[in-house]
């Protein structure tokens, strides 16, 4: 059995009571009945208070993300470029709020685990447990779990940085390599993507090497129209009239950021010239604008009669001139 002096040797208050002439058994009883419980209660209360203050700070940080003054750490990568390039790349407040809520949830869980874990170790120390073997065992277990769960840690870290950088979110159309489709859910470990055939892909975040997001910021529609060997200036004028009609359509105004521009002959092939038309659109309006632009450009060529001339040139190509300028029908005979 430990003596009263040995029990009080490491406690200043207990030693002060004994120095004041308090009986040994009273000092020992007060040490275990009053001092120890009060210390444990104080440790728990301080831990709860610290957790409350940190969680409250995180919650306020998450709440302010719906405003314009967003901390730099929560800004997506595409919002850290010069402001002149952000005309069409602003993130909607609702999307930012959802992303911040996910990050805040992770941070709150991490803070809770750390603070309560430290408090539990301090309580065990107050109860007289030797923490050295416990910490050594926890370190060995942590190393074993680290080696066995490397892929899990990699997935979680990749998912956390993906959320912070806002690489993609629910509803975005993304290209993750073999999986190309719409993001249905985003987690810290796994992202699910539904492709065009309805297949649901489960992609581990740690295995994502590159991300092509087709829903962030603006998009570019590129339409190449072959015109054969028709006069390129005439075809360009017809296509520009059709592009102007697309820009004037009120139903397409919300999807267009800049009017369509017919930039001219892009390339020349054995089948003739190819004229390129480009249009800067929003990410959501890209498909609608591209389909309507292709339709109207095609109709413009048909209405102007250029399409018939292109078809006729393909059906009845001009015969090539014989070498030396001689008549092919004569066969070189005299």
mmCIF file of C-alpha atoms in Angstrom:
data_model
loop_
_atom_site.group_PDB
_atom_site.id
_atom_site.type_symbol
_atom_site.label_atom_id
_atom_site.label_comp_id
_atom_site.label_asym_id
_atom_site.label_seq_id
_atom_site.Cartn_x
_atom_site.Cartn_y
_atom_site.Cartn_z
ATOM 1 C CA UNK A 1 0.000 0.000 0.000
ATOM 2 C CA UNK A 2 1.382 3.439 -0.875
ATOM 3 C CA UNK A 3 1.969 5.767 2.097
ATOM 4 C CA UNK A 4 0.260 9.093 2.521
ATOM 5 C CA UNK A 5 3.504 10.900 1.766
ATOM 6 C CA UNK A 6 4.023 8.872 -1.411
ATOM 7 C CA UNK A 7 0.485 9.594 -2.574
ATOM 8 C CA UNK A 8 0.829 13.297 -1.914
ATOM 9 C CA UNK A 9 4.387 13.547 -3.171
ATOM 10 C CA UNK A 10 3.377 14.645 -6.658
ATOM 11 C CA UNK A 11 0.513 16.954 -5.644
ATOM 12 C CA UNK A 12 1.237 20.464 -4.411
ATOM 13 C CA UNK A 13 -2.176 21.062 -2.785
ATOM 14 C CA UNK A 14 -2.049 17.828 -0.832
ATOM 15 C CA UNK A 15 1.416 18.645 0.449
ATOM 16 C CA UNK A 16 0.215 22.091 1.525
ATOM 17 C CA UNK A 17 -2.591 20.505 3.541
ATOM 18 C CA UNK A 18 -0.111 18.255 5.321
ATOM 19 C CA UNK A 19 2.207 21.206 5.978
ATOM 20 C CA UNK A 20 -0.717 22.990 7.671
ATOM 21 C CA UNK A 21 -0.992 20.113 10.154
ATOM 22 C CA UNK A 22 -3.933 18.302 8.618
ATOM 23 C CA UNK A 23 -4.090 14.648 9.547
ATOM 24 C CA UNK A 24 -2.570 12.257 7.031
ATOM 25 C CA UNK A 25 -5.694 10.207 6.437
ATOM 26 C CA UNK A 26 -7.773 13.378 6.005
ATOM 27 C CA UNK A 27 -5.274 14.754 3.466
ATOM 28 C CA UNK A 28 -5.232 11.411 1.650
ATOM 29 C CA UNK A 29 -9.020 11.177 1.625
ATOM 30 C CA UNK A 30 -9.396 14.734 0.426
ATOM 31 C CA UNK A 31 -6.808 14.049 -2.254
ATOM 32 C CA UNK A 32 -8.836 11.160 -3.755
ATOM 33 C CA UNK A 33 -12.351 12.347 -2.931
ATOM 34 C CA UNK A 34 -12.132 16.078 -3.677
ATOM 35 C CA UNK A 35 -8.946 17.050 -5.515
ATOM 36 C CA UNK A 36 -8.892 14.258 -8.098
ATOM 37 C CA UNK A 37 -12.600 14.536 -9.087
ATOM 38 C CA UNK A 38 -12.329 18.315 -9.313
ATOM 39 C CA UNK A 39 -9.313 18.017 -11.594
ATOM 40 C CA UNK A 40 -11.077 15.506 -13.810
ATOM 41 C CA UNK A 41 -14.151 17.719 -13.999
ATOM 42 C CA UNK A 42 -11.941 20.724 -14.801
ATOM 43 C CA UNK A 43 -10.165 18.803 -17.584
ATOM 44 C CA UNK A 44 -13.469 17.751 -19.130
ATOM 45 C CA UNK A 45 -14.934 21.257 -18.806
ATOM 46 C CA UNK A 46 -11.886 22.887 -20.391
ATOM 47 C CA UNK A 47 -11.895 20.328 -23.224
ATOM 48 C CA UNK A 48 -15.578 20.963 -23.909
ATOM 49 C CA UNK A 49 -14.991 24.720 -23.850
ATOM 50 C CA UNK A 50 -12.033 24.513 -26.236
ATOM 51 C CA UNK A 51 -13.998 22.276 -28.578
ATOM 52 C CA UNK A 52 -16.967 24.664 -28.444
ATOM 53 C CA UNK A 53 -14.816 27.692 -29.299
ATOM 54 C CA UNK A 54 -13.022 25.977 -32.192
ATOM 55 C CA UNK A 55 -16.227 24.487 -33.606
ATOM 56 C CA UNK A 56 -17.930 27.870 -33.327
ATOM 57 C CA UNK A 57 -15.063 29.472 -35.244
ATOM 58 C CA UNK A 58 -15.314 26.835 -37.969
ATOM 59 C CA UNK A 59 -19.083 27.328 -38.188
ATOM 60 C CA UNK A 60 -18.662 31.084 -38.589
ATOM 61 C CA UNK A 61 -16.050 30.495 -41.265
ATOM 62 C CA UNK A 62 -18.458 28.207 -43.127
ATOM 63 C CA UNK A 63 -21.288 30.743 -42.795
ATOM 64 C CA UNK A 64 -19.258 33.585 -44.292
ATOM 65 C CA UNK A 65 -18.534 31.586 -47.467
ATOM 66 C CA UNK A 66 -21.862 32.704 -48.951
ATOM 67 C CA UNK A 67 -20.590 36.297 -48.916
ATOM 68 C CA UNK A 68 -17.996 37.857 -51.184
ATOM 69 C CA UNK A 69 -15.329 37.995 -48.504
ATOM 70 C CA UNK A 70 -14.210 34.369 -48.630
ATOM 71 C CA UNK A 71 -10.943 33.305 -46.960
ATOM 72 C CA UNK A 72 -8.234 32.472 -49.464
ATOM 73 C CA UNK A 73 -7.943 28.878 -48.271
ATOM 74 C CA UNK A 74 -11.571 28.219 -49.216
ATOM 75 C CA UNK A 75 -11.331 29.817 -52.660
ATOM 76 C CA UNK A 76 -11.249 27.437 -55.626
ATOM 77 C CA UNK A 77 -8.138 27.437 -57.774
ATOM 78 C CA UNK A 78 -9.945 29.128 -60.663
ATOM 79 C CA UNK A 79 -10.906 32.029 -58.355
ATOM 80 C CA UNK A 80 -7.283 32.808 -57.536
ATOM 81 C CA UNK A 81 -6.454 34.034 -61.030
ATOM 82 C CA UNK A 82 -6.504 37.783 -61.895
ATOM 83 C CA UNK A 83 -9.950 39.362 -61.658
ATOM 84 C CA UNK A 84 -9.983 40.218 -65.369
ATOM 85 C CA UNK A 85 -10.314 36.505 -66.127
ATOM 86 C CA UNK A 86 -13.220 35.912 -63.763
ATOM 87 C CA UNK A 87 -16.066 37.392 -65.786
ATOM 88 C CA UNK A 88 -17.632 34.009 -66.422
ATOM 89 C CA UNK A 89 -15.974 31.855 -63.777
ATOM 90 C CA UNK A 90 -17.784 32.949 -60.601
ATOM 91 C CA UNK A 91 -18.983 30.102 -58.415
ATOM 92 C CA UNK A 92 -22.607 30.173 -57.350
ATOM 93 C CA UNK A 93 -23.070 30.845 -53.605
ATOM 94 C CA UNK A 94 -25.121 27.654 -53.140
ATOM 95 C CA UNK A 95 -22.363 25.497 -54.602
ATOM 96 C CA UNK A 96 -19.781 27.262 -52.433
ATOM 97 C CA UNK A 97 -21.970 26.806 -49.363
ATOM 98 C CA UNK A 98 -22.331 23.065 -49.951
ATOM 99 C CA UNK A 99 -18.585 22.652 -50.414
ATOM 100 C CA UNK A 100 -17.830 24.675 -47.286
ATOM 101 C CA UNK A 101 -20.339 22.619 -45.271
ATOM 102 C CA UNK A 102 -18.540 19.431 -46.292
ATOM 103 C CA UNK A 103 -15.147 20.862 -45.333
ATOM 104 C CA UNK A 104 -16.568 22.239 -42.073
ATOM 105 C CA UNK A 105 -18.006 18.854 -41.171
ATOM 106 C CA UNK A 106 -14.607 17.213 -41.640
ATOM 107 C CA UNK A 107 -12.841 19.895 -39.599
ATOM 108 C CA UNK A 108 -15.385 19.683 -36.770
ATOM 109 C CA UNK A 109 -15.002 15.898 -36.590
ATOM 110 C CA UNK A 110 -11.201 16.222 -36.561
ATOM 111 C CA UNK A 111 -11.252 18.840 -33.793
ATOM 112 C CA UNK A 112 -13.638 16.736 -31.702
ATOM 113 C CA UNK A 113 -11.447 13.644 -32.019
ATOM 114 C CA UNK A 114 -8.220 15.492 -31.139
ATOM 115 C CA UNK A 115 -9.552 17.522 -28.197
ATOM 116 C CA UNK A 116 -11.494 14.670 -26.603
ATOM 117 C CA UNK A 117 -8.610 12.262 -27.173
ATOM 118 C CA UNK A 118 -6.180 14.548 -25.334
ATOM 119 C CA UNK A 119 -8.708 15.074 -22.545
ATOM 120 C CA UNK A 120 -9.169 11.319 -22.146
ATOM 121 C CA UNK A 121 -5.414 10.791 -21.840
ATOM 122 C CA UNK A 122 -5.206 13.530 -19.184
ATOM 123 C CA UNK A 123 -8.072 11.925 -17.225
ATOM 124 C CA UNK A 124 -6.352 8.541 -17.327
ATOM 125 C CA UNK A 125 -3.168 10.171 -16.056
ATOM 126 C CA UNK A 126 -5.115 11.706 -13.152
ATOM 127 C CA UNK A 127 -6.510 8.260 -12.291
ATOM 128 C CA UNK A 128 -2.994 6.898 -11.976
ATOM 129 C CA UNK A 129 -2.666 4.953 -15.202
ATOM 130 C CA UNK A 130 0.812 4.728 -16.710
ATOM 131 C CA UNK A 131 0.464 6.298 -20.158
ATOM 132 C CA UNK A 132 3.869 5.244 -21.476
ATOM 133 C CA UNK A 133 2.864 1.650 -22.383
ATOM 134 C CA UNK A 134 -0.485 2.913 -23.698
ATOM 135 C CA UNK A 135 1.145 5.494 -25.953
ATOM 136 C CA UNK A 136 3.736 2.978 -27.117
ATOM 137 C CA UNK A 137 1.001 0.466 -27.981
ATOM 138 C CA UNK A 138 -0.998 3.157 -29.751
ATOM 139 C CA UNK A 139 2.088 4.115 -31.745
ATOM 140 C CA UNK A 140 2.659 0.511 -32.832
ATOM 141 C CA UNK A 141 -0.990 0.104 -33.768
ATOM 142 C CA UNK A 142 -0.885 3.410 -35.666
ATOM 143 C CA UNK A 143 2.166 2.324 -37.657
ATOM 144 C CA UNK A 144 0.537 -1.025 -38.475
ATOM 145 C CA UNK A 145 -2.682 0.667 -39.572
ATOM 146 C CA UNK A 146 -0.676 3.189 -41.573
ATOM 147 C CA UNK A 147 1.032 0.452 -43.571
ATOM 148 C CA UNK A 148 -2.188 -1.500 -44.008
ATOM 149 C CA UNK A 149 -4.383 1.478 -44.910
ATOM 150 C CA UNK A 150 -2.103 3.534 -47.133
ATOM 151 C CA UNK A 151 -4.637 3.595 -49.939
ATOM 152 C CA UNK A 152 -7.394 4.696 -47.537
ATOM 153 C CA UNK A 153 -5.282 7.574 -46.197
ATOM 154 C CA UNK A 154 -4.361 8.521 -49.759
ATOM 155 C CA UNK A 155 -8.029 8.556 -50.796
ATOM 156 C CA UNK A 156 -9.101 10.667 -47.803
ATOM 157 C CA UNK A 157 -6.330 13.233 -48.264
ATOM 158 C CA UNK A 158 -7.026 13.478 -51.986
ATOM 159 C CA UNK A 159 -10.744 13.928 -51.289
ATOM 160 C CA UNK A 160 -10.074 16.656 -48.723
ATOM 161 C CA UNK A 161 -7.851 18.641 -51.079
ATOM 162 C CA UNK A 162 -10.351 18.101 -53.879
ATOM 163 C CA UNK A 163 -13.063 19.704 -51.743
ATOM 164 C CA UNK A 164 -10.822 22.590 -50.687
ATOM 165 C CA UNK A 165 -9.764 23.317 -54.274
ATOM 166 C CA UNK A 166 -13.291 22.777 -55.633
ATOM 167 C CA UNK A 167 -12.088 20.637 -58.532
ATOM 168 C CA UNK A 168 -15.625 19.360 -59.156
ATOM 169 C CA UNK A 169 -18.965 19.090 -57.416
ATOM 170 C CA UNK A 170 -22.329 17.351 -57.646
ATOM 171 C CA UNK A 171 -23.930 17.980 -61.036
ATOM 172 C CA UNK A 172 -20.685 18.785 -62.862
ATOM 173 C CA UNK A 173 -19.845 17.033 -66.120
ATOM 174 C CA UNK A 174 -16.318 15.702 -65.693
ATOM 175 C CA UNK A 175 -13.726 13.615 -67.485
ATOM 176 C CA UNK A 176 -11.834 11.433 -64.983
ATOM 177 C CA UNK A 177 -10.177 9.182 -67.519
ATOM 178 C CA UNK A 178 -12.278 6.115 -68.282
ATOM 179 C CA UNK A 179 -15.247 7.587 -66.407
ATOM 180 C CA UNK A 180 -16.865 10.492 -68.243
ATOM 181 C CA UNK A 181 -20.236 11.758 -67.073
ATOM 182 C CA UNK A 182 -22.150 13.677 -64.408
ATOM 183 C CA UNK A 183 -20.998 13.668 -60.784
ATOM 184 C CA UNK A 184 -23.744 12.273 -58.555
ATOM 185 C CA UNK A 185 -21.974 12.295 -55.187
ATOM 186 C CA UNK A 186 -18.676 13.458 -53.759
ATOM 187 C CA UNK A 187 -17.173 11.930 -50.635
ATOM 188 C CA UNK A 188 -13.836 12.023 -48.870
ATOM 189 C CA UNK A 189 -12.954 8.558 -50.192
ATOM 190 C CA UNK A 190 -15.124 7.860 -53.251
ATOM 191 C CA UNK A 191 -16.679 9.930 -56.045
ATOM 192 C CA UNK A 192 -19.564 8.506 -58.086
ATOM 193 C CA UNK A 193 -20.041 9.443 -61.745
ATOM 194 C CA UNK A 194 -22.960 8.473 -64.039
ATOM 195 C CA UNK A 195 -21.848 8.161 -67.656
ATOM 196 C CA UNK A 196 -23.901 8.641 -70.821
ATOM 197 C CA UNK A 197 -25.008 4.987 -70.876
ATOM 198 C CA UNK A 198 -26.293 5.085 -67.309
ATOM 199 C CA UNK A 199 -23.375 3.197 -65.763
ATOM 200 C CA UNK A 200 -22.545 4.398 -62.245
ATOM 201 C CA UNK A 201 -18.793 4.585 -61.690
ATOM 202 C CA UNK A 202 -17.225 4.524 -58.215
ATOM 203 C CA UNK A 203 -13.842 6.252 -58.382
ATOM 204 C CA UNK A 204 -11.464 6.362 -55.439
ATOM 205 C CA UNK A 205 -10.229 9.905 -54.978
ATOM 206 C CA UNK A 206 -6.634 8.769 -54.606
ATOM 207 C CA UNK A 207 -6.740 7.174 -58.068
ATOM 208 C CA UNK A 208 -7.821 10.356 -59.874
ATOM 209 C CA UNK A 209 -4.755 11.553 -61.773
ATOM 210 C CA UNK A 210 -6.342 14.350 -63.780
ATOM 211 C CA UNK A 211 -9.759 16.015 -63.900
ATOM 212 C CA UNK A 212 -11.425 17.670 -66.854
ATOM 213 C CA UNK A 213 -14.382 19.717 -65.597
ATOM 214 C CA UNK A 214 -16.771 20.764 -68.346
ATOM 215 C CA UNK A 215 -19.122 22.654 -66.013
ATOM 216 C CA UNK A 216 -16.875 25.268 -64.414
ATOM 217 C CA UNK A 217 -16.707 28.776 -65.782
ATOM 218 C CA UNK A 218 -17.204 29.214 -69.502
ATOM 219 C CA UNK A 219 -17.056 26.874 -72.497
ATOM 220 C CA UNK A 220 -16.184 27.254 -76.158
ATOM 221 C CA UNK A 221 -18.296 25.945 -79.032
ATOM 222 C CA UNK A 222 -16.322 25.172 -82.190
ATOM 223 C CA UNK A 223 -18.190 24.338 -85.417
ATOM 224 C CA UNK A 224 -16.316 23.428 -88.612
ATOM 225 C CA UNK A 225 -18.440 23.620 -91.782
ATOM 226 C CA UNK A 226 -17.042 22.060 -94.991
ATOM 227 C CA UNK A 227 -17.937 24.124 -98.046
ATOM 228 C CA UNK A 228 -16.155 22.163 -100.734
ATOM 229 C CA UNK A 229 -14.740 24.358 -103.487
ATOM 230 C CA UNK A 230 -17.483 26.990 -103.270
ATOM 231 C CA UNK A 231 -16.334 30.599 -103.069
ATOM 232 C CA UNK A 232 -15.140 31.015 -99.463
ATOM 233 C CA UNK A 233 -16.094 34.705 -99.206
ATOM 234 C CA UNK A 234 -19.660 33.969 -100.254
ATOM 235 C CA UNK A 235 -19.952 31.062 -97.799
ATOM 236 C CA UNK A 236 -18.418 33.133 -94.990
ATOM 237 C CA UNK A 237 -20.948 35.919 -95.535
ATOM 238 C CA UNK A 238 -23.843 33.437 -95.396
ATOM 239 C CA UNK A 239 -22.529 31.830 -92.222
ATOM 240 C CA UNK A 240 -22.042 35.207 -90.536
ATOM 241 C CA UNK A 241 -25.672 36.106 -91.154
ATOM 242 C CA UNK A 242 -26.730 32.842 -89.531
ATOM 243 C CA UNK A 243 -24.373 33.424 -86.588
ATOM 244 C CA UNK A 244 -25.819 36.910 -86.095
ATOM 245 C CA UNK A 245 -29.311 35.415 -85.993
ATOM 246 C CA UNK A 246 -28.176 33.028 -83.253
ATOM 247 C CA UNK A 247 -26.754 35.926 -81.232
ATOM 248 C CA UNK A 248 -30.043 37.841 -81.584
ATOM 249 C CA UNK A 249 -32.185 34.926 -80.376
ATOM 250 C CA UNK A 250 -33.495 35.806 -76.873
ATOM 251 C CA UNK A 251 -33.830 32.123 -75.966
ATOM 252 C CA UNK A 252 -30.069 31.651 -76.409
ATOM 253 C CA UNK A 253 -29.012 34.938 -74.797
ATOM 254 C CA UNK A 254 -28.563 33.382 -71.347
ATOM 255 C CA UNK A 255 -26.217 30.747 -72.724
ATOM 256 C CA UNK A 256 -24.060 33.068 -74.820
ATOM 257 C CA UNK A 257 -21.243 35.106 -73.310
ATOM 258 C CA UNK A 258 -19.980 36.464 -76.640
ATOM 259 C CA UNK A 259 -21.670 36.515 -80.081
ATOM 260 C CA UNK A 260 -20.665 33.675 -82.433
ATOM 261 C CA UNK A 261 -17.766 34.625 -84.679
ATOM 262 C CA UNK A 262 -17.040 33.156 -88.121
ATOM 263 C CA UNK A 263 -13.254 33.343 -88.137
ATOM 264 C CA UNK A 264 -12.810 32.120 -91.727
ATOM 265 C CA UNK A 265 -11.123 29.217 -93.501
ATOM 266 C CA UNK A 266 -9.586 26.922 -90.892
ATOM 267 C CA UNK A 267 -8.127 24.291 -93.207
ATOM 268 C CA UNK A 268 -8.139 23.031 -96.769
ATOM 269 C CA UNK A 269 -8.533 19.327 -97.518
ATOM 270 C CA UNK A 270 -8.936 17.248 -100.655
ATOM 271 C CA UNK A 271 -12.691 17.817 -100.324
ATOM 272 C CA UNK A 272 -12.319 21.598 -100.212
ATOM 273 C CA UNK A 273 -12.191 24.331 -97.587
ATOM 274 C CA UNK A 274 -13.489 24.182 -93.990
ATOM 275 C CA UNK A 275 -14.802 27.339 -92.320
ATOM 276 C CA UNK A 276 -14.689 27.554 -88.533
ATOM 277 C CA UNK A 277 -17.236 29.302 -86.297
ATOM 278 C CA UNK A 278 -16.629 29.780 -82.565
ATOM 279 C CA UNK A 279 -18.865 30.948 -79.719
ATOM 280 C CA UNK A 280 -18.110 31.556 -76.040
ATOM 281 C CA UNK A 281 -20.896 30.183 -73.835
ATOM 282 C CA UNK A 282 -21.695 29.351 -70.255
ATOM 283 C CA UNK A 283 -20.917 25.833 -69.114
ATOM 284 C CA UNK A 284 -24.602 24.937 -68.800
ATOM 285 C CA UNK A 285 -25.571 26.463 -72.155
ATOM 286 C CA UNK A 286 -22.834 24.868 -74.251
ATOM 287 C CA UNK A 287 -24.891 21.944 -75.579
ATOM 288 C CA UNK A 288 -27.958 24.036 -76.391
ATOM 289 C CA UNK A 289 -25.956 26.720 -78.188
ATOM 290 C CA UNK A 290 -23.799 24.235 -80.090
ATOM 291 C CA UNK A 291 -26.814 22.303 -81.407
ATOM 292 C CA UNK A 292 -28.712 25.412 -82.398
ATOM 293 C CA UNK A 293 -25.637 26.960 -84.035
ATOM 294 C CA UNK A 294 -24.975 23.853 -86.108
ATOM 295 C CA UNK A 295 -28.607 23.673 -87.172
ATOM 296 C CA UNK A 296 -28.786 27.292 -88.277
ATOM 297 C CA UNK A 297 -25.456 27.210 -90.094
ATOM 298 C CA UNK A 298 -26.589 24.126 -92.007
ATOM 299 C CA UNK A 299 -29.942 25.697 -92.859
ATOM 300 C CA UNK A 300 -28.184 28.873 -94.039
ATOM 301 C CA UNK A 301 -26.055 26.906 -96.477
ATOM 302 C CA UNK A 302 -29.125 25.057 -97.767
ATOM 303 C CA UNK A 303 -31.229 28.221 -98.134
ATOM 304 C CA UNK A 304 -28.493 30.071 -100.015
ATOM 305 C CA UNK A 305 -28.040 27.204 -102.466
ATOM 306 C CA UNK A 306 -24.435 26.592 -101.439
ATOM 307 C CA UNK A 307 -25.271 23.143 -100.117
ATOM 308 C CA UNK A 308 -26.636 22.091 -103.533
ATOM 309 C CA UNK A 309 -23.477 23.276 -105.243
ATOM 310 C CA UNK A 310 -21.351 21.375 -102.706
ATOM 311 C CA UNK A 311 -23.354 18.189 -103.369
ATOM 312 C CA UNK A 312 -23.205 18.673 -107.135
ATOM 313 C CA UNK A 313 -19.438 19.131 -107.009
ATOM 314 C CA UNK A 314 -19.120 15.868 -105.125
ATOM 315 C CA UNK A 315 -21.387 13.948 -107.533
ATOM 316 C CA UNK A 316 -19.958 15.412 -110.717
ATOM 317 C CA UNK A 317 -16.373 16.383 -110.041
ATOM 318 C CA UNK A 318 -14.547 18.299 -112.697
ATOM 319 C CA UNK A 319 -12.353 16.101 -114.889
ATOM 320 C CA UNK A 320 -8.669 16.632 -114.382
ATOM 321 C CA UNK A 321 -6.801 18.238 -117.252
ATOM 322 C CA UNK A 322 -4.576 15.735 -119.124
ATOM 323 C CA UNK A 323 -0.815 16.140 -118.877
ATOM 324 C CA UNK A 324 0.627 18.506 -121.491
ATOM 325 C CA UNK A 325 -2.785 20.031 -122.139
ATOM 326 C CA UNK A 326 -3.716 17.414 -124.764
ATOM 327 C CA UNK A 327 -7.302 16.289 -125.226
ATOM 328 C CA UNK A 328 -7.888 13.106 -123.291
ATOM 329 C CA UNK A 329 -10.445 11.985 -125.882
ATOM 330 C CA UNK A 330 -7.968 12.084 -128.708
ATOM 331 C CA UNK A 331 -5.651 9.678 -126.955
ATOM 332 C CA UNK A 332 -2.645 11.387 -128.588
ATOM 333 C CA UNK A 333 -3.469 10.095 -132.109
ATOM 334 C CA UNK A 334 -2.888 12.159 -135.230
#
